[in-house]
Amino acid sequence: MNLKKSKKLACTVLALAMVASSGMSVLAATEHWNDASINPQAESGAWANWKTEWETVKTDYQKVAITVGADETKLNFSWYSKTKETPKVRVALSKDMKNAVEFTGTQEETPRYISAEGKSVETAEEGEAYYASKVSTEGVTENTTYYYQYFQNGEWSEAIEFTTQDFDSYKALLFGDPQIGACKGQTSSENDEMADYLAARNDAFNWNITLETALAANPDTNFLMTAGDQVNSSSNEYEYAGFLNPDAMQSYALSTAIGNHDSSNSNYSDHYNNPNSGVATEGMTQAGTDYYYTYGNTLFIILDTNNYNCATHEAVMKQAVEENPDVQWRVVMFHQDIYGSGKDHSDSDGIVLRTQLTPLMDKYNIDVVLQGHDHTYSRTYQLSSTGTEDNSTCYTINGKVASGTVIDPEGTVYLETNSSTGSKFYDLIVNQQDYVAERSQTWTPSYSVLSVDENSFTIATYDVTTGELLSDSSVYTIVKSADKTDLNAAIEEAKKLVKDDYTSESWTAFAGALAAAEAVAADDTAPESEVAQAVADLAKAKAELVLAEETPAPTEKPDATEKPEATEKPDATEKPDATQKPEATTAPNATEKPSENPTTGSNSPLFYGVLAVLSGLGLAGVIYTEKKKSRVR
Ligand SMILES: [Fe+2]
């Protein structure tokens, strides 16, 4: 037996022993949860309105979900339809859907049935039939506003706005365990015991506030990610209805992981349209399997860690990496935390996967791993898979940079997300693990921002209730290497930001980093390490900028009768649009009905390319003017 093998065995035995000692028990959630009836961020009357609204929302199982496509130019759609029909999506540059491009997809032959109580059932006698419908589209370009419609029950939906951002420098918002319905069993300030549908009502309200808050603070968001447990009960369609209800969910693409609460039913795979899924399926759950996609310069690989067959995960990682050799960053997301710090899972079920997955992260040079499951926040040091001398662990801690910047680091950093809705929180484990660089349990919802550009990958985590960096968390930036060209490009980008858009305190720090970066750029003798450090410091300072007060207040939501504010860019951060035309020109009539006869059958990227050129000629500017006008309600 060689040394490596014996280490692995030792790790596995240890892991199994620890699981056995924990009895695989599922510990109860804490008493801490986010009671929507007293949510301080809700606008006066919003909760009362929502309770009324919920009575229709909860049985609307036909909400569309936009899933990330195979790359940033593609968007995948899925929805349930009551009618057997060919699913279609059409996309245009104006709300009247003129010159729309139409895409057709596929619908499941066999319907699913949903009972009047929102439960998945087996037969037509028990519930109503719905057909899972999926369409993939392609050809979207960056920094463009589109409108899309989906064909459902024999008619086109209303035209829904979708705006793209920069592709090469992008931002993704990461949410942990929304788990709509997980507050089940709690009692609200109104003395309501959270039974099934009341729990979903509570958590869906808070989910909307989290999305609105996060998007108001990050109007340049490209797409959304959730690290599993979108719902609490995989067969409960009320919870899917609540999760997909926020307007933001119809205007941003989403990438989800399969959580343990999502995994025991096919509802997950029918609600989402994941790209590059099905490469390897051995051991797959009823919900689905691993998938991957690229976005800008990053490869994202999403694993279903309910499946303990790591040969399946490796097969997917191998193919994804081989197909995309030129990406700058590799990110893996899965639900079950293998390096977290929660009391309920981090020293039990996570360890079983840890022994097998950590070497894969090394083998495929994964930079960042995103995790959920433990409803606490933590971030690790950079970790590698080689064991320590006494074989007591299965990882090595590379350096001990707790916060700040790391240049060309060894190994992988693991982020553990707390609950984004507060439907359930867990305690931190008493003895903090040595791999944990920072951790917190604030009993408040939070989300993370991934800001990625050519040379830097930055992670920052925010408290939804304060809008500030989460307590005991810090901004973390990775730079692999950077030369003077990279530094100058980063400086140019930084100079585009406008002082008045940000708080003076955060701007002062940013201006200092910018001046320091310029000094390094001007220094002909600056070594490469110093150049890379300047790029990292500038990226970190950029991520730490705080939007000034003019940003739309999140408390304006949620009112389900209103259109989303947060999906629109606040004025303060709008990019100057050189092509924007005066409003008096040809702004389309916002009340105009979408054309019933769009251009069809032209799914070619070339056609979309023509749309993109039109956009460049000023059409997008016209649309944008119309959008600004319609915001005032
Ligand atoms: Fe969870």
XYZ file of N, CA and C and ligand atoms in Angstrom, residues 177 179 228-229 260-261 335 373 375 424 426, ligand 1:
34
model
N -29.222 28.679 0.810
C -30.440 28.073 1.368
C -31.637 29.016 1.534
N -34.548 28.105 0.947
C -35.366 27.057 1.580
C -36.766 27.542 1.964
N -28.338 25.644 -3.399
C -29.151 24.493 -3.014
C -30.161 24.796 -1.928
N -31.121 23.867 -1.773
C -32.261 24.068 -0.883
C -33.017 25.346 -1.250
N -30.279 18.998 -0.429
C -30.904 17.765 0.063
C -32.421 17.908 0.123
N -32.894 19.137 0.330
C -34.342 19.343 0.375
C -34.986 19.401 -1.018
N -24.095 21.795 -2.732
C -24.867 22.145 -1.543
C -24.191 21.733 -0.234
N -26.030 24.591 2.899
C -26.384 23.469 3.775
C -26.306 23.749 5.271
N -26.319 26.812 6.949
C -27.046 27.986 7.445
C -26.222 28.827 8.426
N -34.356 29.582 8.221
C -33.795 28.713 9.267
C -32.326 29.072 9.461
N -28.709 27.931 11.797
C -28.099 26.973 12.713
C -27.031 27.673 13.549
Fe -30.835 24.005 4.002
